[in-house]
mmCIF file of C-alpha atoms in Angstrom:
data_model
loop_
_atom_site.group_PDB
_atom_site.id
_atom_site.type_symbol
_atom_site.label_atom_id
_atom_site.label_comp_id
_atom_site.label_asym_id
_atom_site.label_seq_id
_atom_site.Cartn_x
_atom_site.Cartn_y
_atom_site.Cartn_z
ATOM 1 C CA MET A 1064 24.074 30.579 31.365
ATOM 2 C CA LEU A 1065 25.966 28.918 34.335
ATOM 3 C CA PRO A 1066 28.352 26.026 33.654
ATOM 4 C CA LYS A 1067 27.360 22.605 34.931
ATOM 5 C CA ASP A 1068 29.198 22.666 38.197
ATOM 6 C CA GLN A 1069 27.711 26.111 39.253
ATOM 7 C CA LEU A 1070 24.308 25.267 38.135
ATOM 8 C CA THR A 1071 24.445 22.002 40.246
ATOM 9 C CA ILE A 1072 25.323 24.214 43.342
ATOM 10 C CA VAL A 1073 22.714 26.790 42.710
ATOM 11 C CA LEU A 1074 19.877 24.389 42.159
ATOM 12 C CA ARG A 1075 20.821 22.103 44.980
ATOM 13 C CA GLU A 1076 20.581 25.110 47.259
ATOM 14 C CA LYS A 1077 17.302 26.250 45.852
ATOM 15 C CA PHE A 1078 15.634 22.830 45.728
ATOM 16 C CA PRO A 1079 17.234 20.781 48.467
ATOM 17 C CA GLU A 1080 14.465 18.140 48.439
ATOM 18 C CA GLY A 1081 13.625 17.939 44.872
ATOM 19 C CA PHE A 1082 16.921 18.198 43.035
ATOM 20 C CA ILE A 1083 18.556 14.875 41.993
ATOM 21 C CA GLU A 1084 21.312 15.446 39.573
ATOM 22 C CA ILE A 1085 22.395 17.166 36.253
ATOM 23 C CA THR A 1086 23.723 15.011 33.462
ATOM 24 C CA GLU A 1087 25.255 16.222 30.263
ATOM 25 C CA PHE A 1088 25.308 14.707 26.636
ATOM 26 C CA ARG A 1089 26.769 16.543 23.829
ATOM 27 C CA ASP A 1090 26.615 19.856 25.376
ATOM 28 C CA MET A 1091 22.959 19.546 26.453
ATOM 29 C CA LEU A 1092 22.359 19.636 30.106
ATOM 30 C CA THR A 1093 19.489 17.578 31.672
ATOM 31 C CA ILE A 1094 18.251 18.544 35.075
ATOM 32 C CA HIS A 1095 16.651 15.539 36.870
ATOM 33 C CA ILE A 1096 14.123 16.504 39.556
ATOM 34 C CA ARG A 1097 11.370 14.831 41.651
ATOM 35 C CA GLY A 1098 7.963 15.393 40.044
ATOM 36 C CA GLU A 1099 6.212 17.389 42.802
ATOM 37 C CA HIS A 1100 8.922 20.026 42.621
ATOM 38 C CA VAL A 1101 8.897 20.553 38.852
ATOM 39 C CA LEU A 1102 6.567 23.476 38.543
ATOM 40 C CA LYS A 1103 8.894 25.555 41.053
ATOM 41 C CA LEU A 1104 11.867 24.636 38.978
ATOM 42 C CA LEU A 1105 10.296 25.629 35.643
ATOM 43 C CA ARG A 1106 9.235 28.950 37.206
ATOM 44 C CA THR A 1107 12.807 29.661 38.233
ATOM 45 C CA LEU A 1108 14.156 28.724 34.845
ATOM 46 C CA LYS A 1109 11.581 30.973 33.254
ATOM 47 C CA THR A 1110 11.733 34.043 35.503
ATOM 48 C CA ASP A 1111 15.298 34.057 36.752
ATOM 49 C CA PRO A 1112 17.360 36.450 34.562
ATOM 50 C CA ARG A 1113 20.356 33.975 34.793
ATOM 51 C CA PHE A 1114 18.282 31.394 32.985
ATOM 52 C CA ALA A 1115 15.511 33.162 31.101
ATOM 53 C CA PHE A 1116 14.179 30.105 29.256
ATOM 54 C CA ASN A 1117 11.215 31.824 27.918
ATOM 55 C CA PHE A 1118 9.861 29.141 25.505
ATOM 56 C CA LEU A 1119 8.548 25.657 26.166
ATOM 57 C CA SER A 1120 9.372 23.755 22.849
ATOM 58 C CA GLY A 1121 7.826 20.479 23.972
ATOM 59 C CA ILE A 1122 6.636 18.086 26.699
ATOM 60 C CA THR A 1123 6.926 14.336 26.209
ATOM 61 C CA ALA A 1124 7.304 11.307 28.561
ATOM 62 C CA VAL A 1125 9.242 8.015 28.791
ATOM 63 C CA ASP A 1126 8.257 4.743 30.362
ATOM 64 C CA HIS A 1127 11.168 3.093 32.152
ATOM 65 C CA LEU A 1128 9.277 -0.079 32.716
ATOM 66 C CA GLU A 1129 12.145 -2.457 33.220
ATOM 67 C CA MET A 1130 14.926 -0.153 34.357
ATOM 68 C CA GLU A 1131 15.980 -0.640 38.021
ATOM 69 C CA GLY A 1132 16.564 2.260 40.378
ATOM 70 C CA HIS A 1133 14.293 4.671 38.799
ATOM 71 C CA ALA A 1134 10.678 5.890 39.299
ATOM 72 C CA ARG A 1135 8.778 4.375 36.433
ATOM 73 C CA PHE A 1136 7.887 7.524 34.433
ATOM 74 C CA SER A 1137 9.948 10.538 33.494
ATOM 75 C CA VAL A 1138 8.178 13.626 32.035
ATOM 76 C CA VAL A 1139 10.572 15.520 29.780
ATOM 77 C CA TYR A 1140 10.378 19.256 29.310
ATOM 78 C CA HIS A 1141 12.496 20.911 26.531
ATOM 79 C CA LEU A 1142 13.066 24.564 27.156
ATOM 80 C CA LEU A 1143 14.651 27.184 24.990
ATOM 81 C CA ASN A 1144 16.139 30.563 25.637
ATOM 82 C CA GLN A 1145 15.271 32.562 22.545
ATOM 83 C CA HIS A 1146 17.593 35.456 23.378
ATOM 84 C CA GLU A 1147 20.802 33.321 23.711
ATOM 85 C CA ALA A 1148 19.628 30.370 21.603
ATOM 86 C CA ARG A 1149 20.227 27.952 24.501
ATOM 87 C CA ARG A 1150 18.299 24.854 25.347
ATOM 88 C CA ILE A 1151 17.992 22.882 28.403
ATOM 89 C CA VAL A 1152 16.032 19.562 29.371
ATOM 90 C CA VAL A 1153 14.222 19.047 32.573
ATOM 91 C CA ARG A 1154 13.207 15.567 33.531
ATOM 92 C CA ALA A 1155 10.552 15.062 36.244
ATOM 93 C CA TRP A 1156 10.535 11.543 37.658
ATOM 94 C CA VAL A 1157 7.091 10.283 38.617
ATOM 95 C CA HIS A 1158 6.286 7.127 40.499
ATOM 96 C CA GLU A 1159 3.908 4.503 39.122
ATOM 97 C CA GLU A 1160 1.567 4.289 42.168
ATOM 98 C CA GLU A 1161 0.324 7.955 41.820
ATOM 99 C CA PRO A 1162 1.459 9.458 38.388
ATOM 100 C CA ARG A 1163 0.723 12.967 39.079
ATOM 101 C CA LEU A 1164 2.516 16.257 38.315
ATOM 102 C CA PRO A 1165 1.680 19.971 38.664
ATOM 103 C CA SER A 1166 0.593 21.454 35.356
ATOM 104 C CA ALA A 1167 2.893 23.871 33.587
ATOM 105 C CA TYR A 1168 -0.141 25.666 32.126
ATOM 106 C CA PRO A 1169 0.277 28.725 34.359
ATOM 107 C CA LEU A 1170 3.735 29.447 32.914
ATOM 108 C CA TRP A 1171 3.127 28.484 29.308
ATOM 109 C CA LYS A 1172 -0.213 28.259 27.551
ATOM 110 C CA THR A 1173 1.193 25.750 25.084
ATOM 111 C CA ALA A 1174 1.452 23.185 27.950
ATOM 112 C CA ASP A 1175 -2.316 22.726 27.554
ATOM 113 C CA TRP A 1176 -2.380 20.389 24.672
ATOM 114 C CA GLN A 1177 1.069 18.896 25.269
ATOM 115 C CA GLU A 1178 -0.027 17.761 28.771
ATOM 116 C CA ARG A 1179 -3.141 16.300 27.240
ATOM 117 C CA GLU A 1180 -1.036 14.294 24.981
ATOM 118 C CA VAL A 1181 1.034 12.918 27.710
ATOM 119 C CA TYR A 1182 -1.986 12.154 29.668
ATOM 120 C CA ASP A 1183 -3.619 10.341 26.766
ATOM 121 C CA LEU A 1184 -0.719 8.155 25.867
ATOM 122 C CA PHE A 1185 0.999 7.695 29.325
ATOM 123 C CA GLY A 1186 -1.697 8.301 31.913
ATOM 124 C CA VAL A 1187 0.333 10.860 33.886
ATOM 125 C CA GLU A 1188 -2.254 13.240 35.303
ATOM 126 C CA PHE A 1189 -1.681 17.033 35.728
ATOM 127 C CA THR A 1190 -3.195 18.738 38.567
ATOM 128 C CA ASP A 1191 -4.668 22.224 37.952
ATOM 129 C CA HIS A 1192 -4.803 21.622 34.227
ATOM 130 C CA PRO A 1193 -7.759 23.569 32.851
ATOM 131 C CA ASP A 1194 -9.192 20.766 30.709
ATOM 132 C CA LEU A 1195 -7.440 17.360 31.096
ATOM 133 C CA MET A 1196 -9.104 15.095 28.562
ATOM 134 C CA ARG A 1197 -7.791 12.881 25.698
ATOM 135 C CA ILE A 1198 -6.525 14.517 22.706
ATOM 136 C CA MET A 1199 -6.031 11.794 20.204
ATOM 137 C CA ASN A 1200 -7.636 8.524 21.194
ATOM 138 C CA PRO A 1201 -11.399 8.276 21.366
ATOM 139 C CA ASP A 1202 -13.005 9.406 24.617
ATOM 140 C CA TYR A 1203 -14.267 5.905 25.436
ATOM 141 C CA PHE A 1204 -10.731 4.519 25.162
ATOM 142 C CA GLU A 1205 -9.649 2.986 28.408
ATOM 143 C CA TYR A 1206 -5.805 2.415 28.154
ATOM 144 C CA HIS A 1207 -2.767 4.538 27.836
ATOM 145 C CA PRO A 1208 -1.167 2.980 24.776
ATOM 146 C CA LEU A 1209 2.375 4.257 24.947
ATOM 147 C CA ARG A 1210 3.011 2.566 28.198
ATOM 148 C CA LYS A 1211 5.498 -0.320 27.794
ATOM 149 C CA ASP A 1212 2.991 -2.873 29.256
ATOM 150 C CA TYR A 1213 0.360 -2.178 26.622
ATOM 151 C CA PRO A 1214 0.414 -4.625 23.783
ATOM 152 C CA LEU A 1215 1.335 -3.140 20.419
ATOM 153 C CA GLN A 1216 -1.765 -4.696 18.689
ATOM 154 C CA GLY A 1217 -4.063 -3.355 21.417
ATOM 155 C CA ARG A 1218 -6.641 -5.287 23.660
ATOM 156 C CA GLY A 1219 -9.279 -5.808 21.069
ATOM 157 C CA GLU A 1220 -10.172 -2.069 20.516
ATOM 158 C CA ARG A 1221 -10.023 -2.191 16.737
ATOM 159 C CA ASP A 1222 -12.454 -5.180 16.360
ATOM 160 C CA ASN A 1223 -15.534 -3.854 18.063
ATOM 161 C CA PHE A 1224 -17.327 -1.875 15.432
ATOM 162 C CA LYS A 1225 -20.645 -2.356 13.782
ATOM 163 C CA VAL A 1226 -20.558 -4.636 10.851
ATOM 164 C CA VAL A 1227 -22.578 -3.594 7.811
ATOM 165 C CA LYS A 1228 -23.726 -6.506 5.454
ATOM 166 C CA ARG A 1229 -25.143 -6.076 2.056
ATOM 167 C CA SER A 1230 -28.668 -7.382 1.859
ATOM 168 C CA ILE A 1231 -29.422 -6.273 -1.650
ATOM 169 C CA GLY A 1232 -27.221 -5.239 -4.676
ATOM 170 C CA SER A 1233 -24.828 -6.662 -7.026
ATOM 171 C CA LYS A 1234 -22.388 -9.501 -6.077
ATOM 172 C CA TRP A 1235 -19.418 -11.119 -7.691
ATOM 173 C CA PRO A 1236 -20.687 -14.264 -9.399
ATOM 174 C CA SER A 1237 -19.219 -17.477 -8.008
ATOM 175 C CA GLU A 1238 -18.288 -18.933 -11.269
ATOM 176 C CA LYS A 1239 -15.417 -17.604 -13.364
ATOM 177 C CA GLY A 1240 -17.382 -14.752 -15.041
ATOM 178 C CA PHE A 1241 -14.608 -12.373 -15.729
ATOM 179 C CA GLU A 1242 -12.035 -13.046 -18.400
ATOM 180 C CA MET B 1108 -28.941 -5.520 -28.206
ATOM 181 C CA GLY B 1109 -29.882 -5.673 -31.834
ATOM 182 C CA VAL B 1110 -30.431 -3.158 -34.542
ATOM 183 C CA ASP B 1111 -33.120 -3.581 -37.005
ATOM 184 C CA ARG B 1112 -32.359 -2.143 -40.415
ATOM 185 C CA SER B 1113 -35.318 -3.337 -42.476
ATOM 186 C CA GLY B 1114 -37.365 -0.137 -42.282
ATOM 187 C CA LYS B 1115 -36.653 3.541 -42.753
ATOM 188 C CA VAL B 1116 -36.839 4.067 -39.016
ATOM 189 C CA GLY B 1117 -34.085 2.456 -36.984
ATOM 190 C CA TRP B 1118 -35.093 0.121 -34.262
ATOM 191 C CA LEU B 1119 -32.962 -0.906 -31.263
ATOM 192 C CA THR B 1120 -34.089 -3.951 -29.192
ATOM 193 C CA THR B 1121 -32.515 -4.555 -25.760
ATOM 194 C CA THR B 1122 -33.493 -5.440 -22.162
ATOM 195 C CA VAL B 1123 -34.224 -3.150 -19.327
ATOM 196 C CA ASP B 1124 -31.245 -4.624 -17.496
ATOM 197 C CA ALA B 1125 -28.802 -3.961 -20.230
ATOM 198 C CA LEU B 1126 -29.890 -0.388 -20.687
ATOM 199 C CA VAL B 1127 -29.862 0.499 -17.136
ATOM 200 C CA ASN B 1128 -26.445 -1.261 -16.586
ATOM 201 C CA TRP B 1129 -25.123 0.536 -19.581
ATOM 202 C CA GLY B 1130 -25.992 3.854 -17.974
ATOM 203 C CA ARG B 1131 -24.827 2.954 -14.518
ATOM 204 C CA LYS B 1132 -21.329 1.692 -15.622
ATOM 205 C CA ASN B 1133 -20.602 4.676 -17.710
ATOM 206 C CA SER B 1134 -21.655 7.358 -15.157
ATOM 207 C CA LEU B 1135 -20.069 6.189 -11.842
ATOM 208 C CA TRP B 1136 -19.993 9.136 -9.410
ATOM 209 C CA PRO B 1137 -17.027 8.329 -7.054
ATOM 210 C CA MET B 1138 -16.857 9.418 -3.417
ATOM 211 C CA PRO B 1139 -13.154 9.641 -2.498
ATOM 212 C CA PHE B 1140 -12.440 8.764 1.162
ATOM 213 C CA GLY B 1141 -8.764 9.851 0.870
ATOM 214 C CA THR B 1142 -6.862 9.705 4.360
ATOM 215 C CA ALA B 1143 -3.319 9.162 3.235
ATOM 216 C CA CYS B 1144 -0.893 8.921 0.221
ATOM 217 C CA CYS B 1145 -3.435 6.949 -1.697
ATOM 218 C CA GLY B 1146 -5.506 9.995 -1.850
ATOM 219 C CA ILE B 1147 -2.761 11.889 -3.595
ATOM 220 C CA GLU B 1148 -2.406 9.066 -6.061
ATOM 221 C CA PHE B 1149 -6.119 9.124 -6.606
ATOM 222 C CA MET B 1150 -5.917 12.785 -7.384
ATOM 223 C CA SER B 1151 -3.429 12.080 -10.306
ATOM 224 C CA VAL B 1152 -6.014 9.627 -11.747
ATOM 225 C CA LEU B 1153 -8.379 12.633 -12.086
ATOM 226 C CA ALA B 1154 -5.858 14.775 -13.783
ATOM 227 C CA SER B 1155 -5.281 14.890 -17.536
ATOM 228 C CA ARG B 1156 -2.420 12.268 -17.859
ATOM 229 C CA HIS B 1157 -4.581 9.364 -16.700
ATOM 230 C CA ASP B 1158 -7.884 10.964 -16.932
ATOM 231 C CA ILE B 1159 -10.647 9.006 -15.233
ATOM 232 C CA ALA B 1160 -13.130 10.946 -17.207
ATOM 233 C CA ARG B 1161 -12.420 8.500 -20.144
ATOM 234 C CA PHE B 1162 -14.446 5.976 -18.180
ATOM 235 C CA GLY B 1163 -17.276 8.505 -17.131
ATOM 236 C CA ALA B 1164 -16.198 8.640 -13.470
ATOM 237 C CA GLU B 1165 -14.947 12.227 -13.454
ATOM 238 C CA ALA B 1166 -17.756 13.740 -11.430
ATOM 239 C CA ILE B 1167 -16.254 13.528 -7.913
ATOM 240 C CA ARG B 1168 -18.810 13.951 -5.304
ATOM 241 C CA PHE B 1169 -17.833 14.823 -1.712
ATOM 242 C CA SER B 1170 -21.255 14.008 -0.502
ATOM 243 C CA PRO B 1171 -22.056 10.271 -0.077
ATOM 244 C CA ARG B 1172 -25.751 11.026 -0.928
ATOM 245 C CA GLN B 1173 -24.840 11.913 -4.422
ATOM 246 C CA SER B 1174 -22.373 9.181 -5.305
ATOM 247 C CA ASP B 1175 -22.479 5.472 -6.023
ATOM 248 C CA LEU B 1176 -18.845 4.445 -5.699
ATOM 249 C CA LEU B 1177 -16.958 4.605 -2.462
ATOM 250 C CA ILE B 1178 -13.199 4.700 -2.871
ATOM 251 C CA VAL B 1179 -11.428 4.119 0.395
ATOM 252 C CA ALA B 1180 -7.874 5.380 -0.140
ATOM 253 C CA GLY B 1181 -5.656 5.181 2.815
ATOM 254 C CA ARG B 1182 -5.382 3.797 6.461
ATOM 255 C CA VAL B 1183 -8.527 4.011 8.512
ATOM 256 C CA PRO B 1184 -7.928 4.477 12.308
ATOM 257 C CA ILE B 1185 -10.334 3.221 14.938
ATOM 258 C CA LYS B 1186 -11.641 6.833 15.395
ATOM 259 C CA LEU B 1187 -12.677 7.083 11.868
ATOM 260 C CA MET B 1188 -14.217 3.641 11.248
ATOM 261 C CA PRO B 1189 -17.703 4.693 12.658
ATOM 262 C CA VAL B 1190 -17.479 7.643 10.325
ATOM 263 C CA LEU B 1191 -16.682 5.402 7.170
ATOM 264 C CA THR B 1192 -19.467 3.151 8.203
ATOM 265 C CA ARG B 1193 -22.002 6.022 8.372
ATOM 266 C CA ILE B 1194 -20.797 7.426 5.051
ATOM 267 C CA TYR B 1195 -21.290 3.871 3.464
ATOM 268 C CA GLU B 1196 -24.828 3.721 4.825
ATOM 269 C CA GLN B 1197 -25.793 7.221 3.740
ATOM 270 C CA MET B 1198 -24.960 6.228 -0.013
ATOM 271 C CA PRO B 1199 -28.019 5.374 -1.966
ATOM 272 C CA GLU B 1200 -28.315 1.923 -3.617
ATOM 273 C CA PRO B 1201 -26.854 0.839 -6.101
ATOM 274 C CA LYS B 1202 -23.340 1.266 -4.594
ATOM 275 C CA TRP B 1203 -19.960 -0.254 -4.895
ATOM 276 C CA VAL B 1204 -16.666 -0.002 -2.791
ATOM 277 C CA ILE B 1205 -13.188 0.071 -3.883
ATOM 278 C CA SER B 1206 -10.641 -0.631 -1.079
ATOM 279 C CA MET B 1207 -7.624 1.096 -2.449
ATOM 280 C CA GLY B 1208 -4.079 0.254 -1.330
ATOM 281 C CA ALA B 1209 -2.604 -2.006 1.276
ATOM 282 C CA CYS B 1210 -3.645 -0.076 4.195
ATOM 283 C CA ALA B 1211 -7.327 0.032 3.518
ATOM 284 C CA SER B 1212 -7.390 -3.631 2.442
ATOM 285 C CA SER B 1213 -5.369 -5.154 5.254
ATOM 286 C CA GLY B 1214 -3.861 -2.459 7.533
ATOM 287 C CA GLY B 1215 -0.766 -2.531 5.602
ATOM 288 C CA VAL B 1216 2.471 -2.017 7.685
ATOM 289 C CA PHE B 1217 0.318 -0.470 10.517
ATOM 290 C CA ASP B 1218 -0.348 -3.543 12.637
ATOM 291 C CA THR B 1219 -1.114 -1.273 15.694
ATOM 292 C CA TYR B 1220 -3.931 -0.918 18.066
ATOM 293 C CA SER B 1221 -5.150 2.266 16.499
ATOM 294 C CA VAL B 1222 -5.556 1.091 12.747
ATOM 295 C CA ILE B 1223 -8.266 -1.077 11.319
ATOM 296 C CA GLN B 1224 -6.950 -4.248 9.702
ATOM 297 C CA GLY B 1225 -8.878 -3.930 6.624
ATOM 298 C CA ILE B 1226 -12.113 -2.287 6.083
ATOM 299 C CA ASP B 1227 -13.811 -5.429 4.832
ATOM 300 C CA ASN B 1228 -14.179 -6.488 8.549
ATOM 301 C CA PHE B 1229 -16.922 -3.977 8.768
ATOM 302 C CA ILE B 1230 -18.205 -2.817 5.359
ATOM 303 C CA PRO B 1231 -18.555 -4.876 2.208
ATOM 304 C CA VAL B 1232 -15.955 -4.321 -0.436
ATOM 305 C CA ASP B 1233 -16.083 -5.083 -4.221
ATOM 306 C CA VAL B 1234 -12.641 -4.582 -5.490
ATOM 307 C CA TYR B 1235 -9.246 -4.659 -3.672
ATOM 308 C CA LEU B 1236 -6.470 -2.825 -5.210
ATOM 309 C CA PRO B 1237 -2.937 -3.954 -4.109
ATOM 310 C CA GLY B 1238 -0.053 -1.452 -4.006
ATOM 311 C CA CYS B 1239 1.478 1.042 -1.683
ATOM 312 C CA PRO B 1240 0.137 3.156 -3.247
ATOM 313 C CA PRO B 1241 -1.246 1.449 -6.431
ATOM 314 C CA ARG B 1242 -0.294 3.059 -9.729
ATOM 315 C CA PRO B 1243 -2.929 5.072 -11.451
ATOM 316 C CA GLU B 1244 -3.307 2.337 -14.022
ATOM 317 C CA ALA B 1245 -4.189 -0.052 -11.265
ATOM 318 C CA ILE B 1246 -6.983 2.295 -10.124
ATOM 319 C CA LEU B 1247 -8.380 2.423 -13.619
ATOM 320 C CA ASP B 1248 -8.156 -1.288 -13.792
ATOM 321 C CA GLY B 1249 -10.181 -1.444 -10.599
ATOM 322 C CA LEU B 1250 -12.646 0.847 -12.033
ATOM 323 C CA ILE B 1251 -13.101 -1.365 -15.127
ATOM 324 C CA LEU B 1252 -13.600 -4.343 -12.925
ATOM 325 C CA ILE B 1253 -16.354 -2.435 -11.246
ATOM 326 C CA GLN B 1254 -17.900 -1.686 -14.630
ATOM 327 C CA LYS B 1255 -17.768 -5.427 -15.465
ATOM 328 C CA LEU B 1256 -19.410 -6.198 -12.274
ATOM 329 C CA ILE B 1257 -22.194 -3.843 -13.129
ATOM 330 C CA GLU B 1258 -22.604 -5.375 -16.569
ATOM 331 C CA LYS B 1259 -23.570 -8.570 -14.794
ATOM 332 C CA ASP B 1260 -25.940 -6.929 -12.573
ATOM 333 C CA SER B 1261 -29.641 -7.322 -12.698
ATOM 334 C CA LEU B 1262 -32.519 -5.194 -11.314
ATOM 335 C CA HIS B 1263 -33.658 -8.325 -9.447
ATOM 336 C CA HIS B 1264 -30.777 -7.948 -7.175
ATOM 337 C CA TYR B 1265 -32.355 -4.723 -5.827
ATOM 338 C CA LYS B 1266 -35.551 -6.177 -4.555
ATOM 339 C CA VAL B 1267 -35.805 -5.095 -1.052
ATOM 340 C CA PRO B 1268 -36.388 -8.284 1.234
ATOM 341 C CA GLN B 1269 -39.992 -8.518 2.747
ATOM 342 C CA GLY B 1270 -41.090 -9.875 5.826
ATOM 343 C CA GLU B 1271 -39.612 -10.486 9.222
ATOM 344 C CA GLY B 1272 -36.136 -9.601 9.786
ATOM 345 C CA ALA B 1273 -35.887 -7.397 6.556
ATOM 346 C CA THR B 1274 -33.828 -4.275 6.803
#
């Protein structure tokens, strides 16, 4: 694969509007890109023989609620080149007002459930996803609980169930009846 | 109970309550609702070293309609609470409930939006077992407590309430 400087030049030429920067941490390169251009970048990384990242190992997201100078969400794609055993990270930055990204499902079928998870927990919508519904929380759930502004103990979801009382049957005696 | 030894034929006098309770307490059929590591610990209670069969409760039924002791072993998320309520309602009377471990009793360390903070908020519980998970001996102790509860039981407790508002 290309070293960091050349990769920056190549990607800046190819995506003049979307490309932001490349950062490096412990030999792992991270490509930062604006959200609406992420599908084109992923397709390049998959099909271009210079990169050939054929495997999507994971999609997750980060909520940068109180960090200045960023869009609020970044959706993180971890890619793997199985021939050369190389990895790369793609960070797609999404604004809070309209958290929407193109789905990576046309490239990798595994993006189906991964994107449903990101949608469930962060509320980032993926356009052209085949079946975008919640994957873990109940269907009636209203919030996206991994967002930083959602309280840890919830907003009363766990207290709204039917209460069953015992009308007949045995009860512990009120006096000290046991030993 | 008393035994009459006067004649050639032996006599046994008792009450219906005592006889029924003796049968019930020595043939509990547990319905294990194992969702976490407490379920693994419960399995070891069934195995030969601790052997819950000594207390007559070895007939594990995974159908609530054939069991009378619900053992909730593990944390219960919000998506599972309606299921647990339905399982409890499907069990025929008489029925008893053991809340096994810290998570089922109080939510344990999982004080988050998705975990029920104690199943006793929604269904009645007879015996709470502390521990994370409880030792097998604690489970046997809880079972003995259930048996003591049954000993004090009476058939009068199972009269279905009549009239308006009765369930």
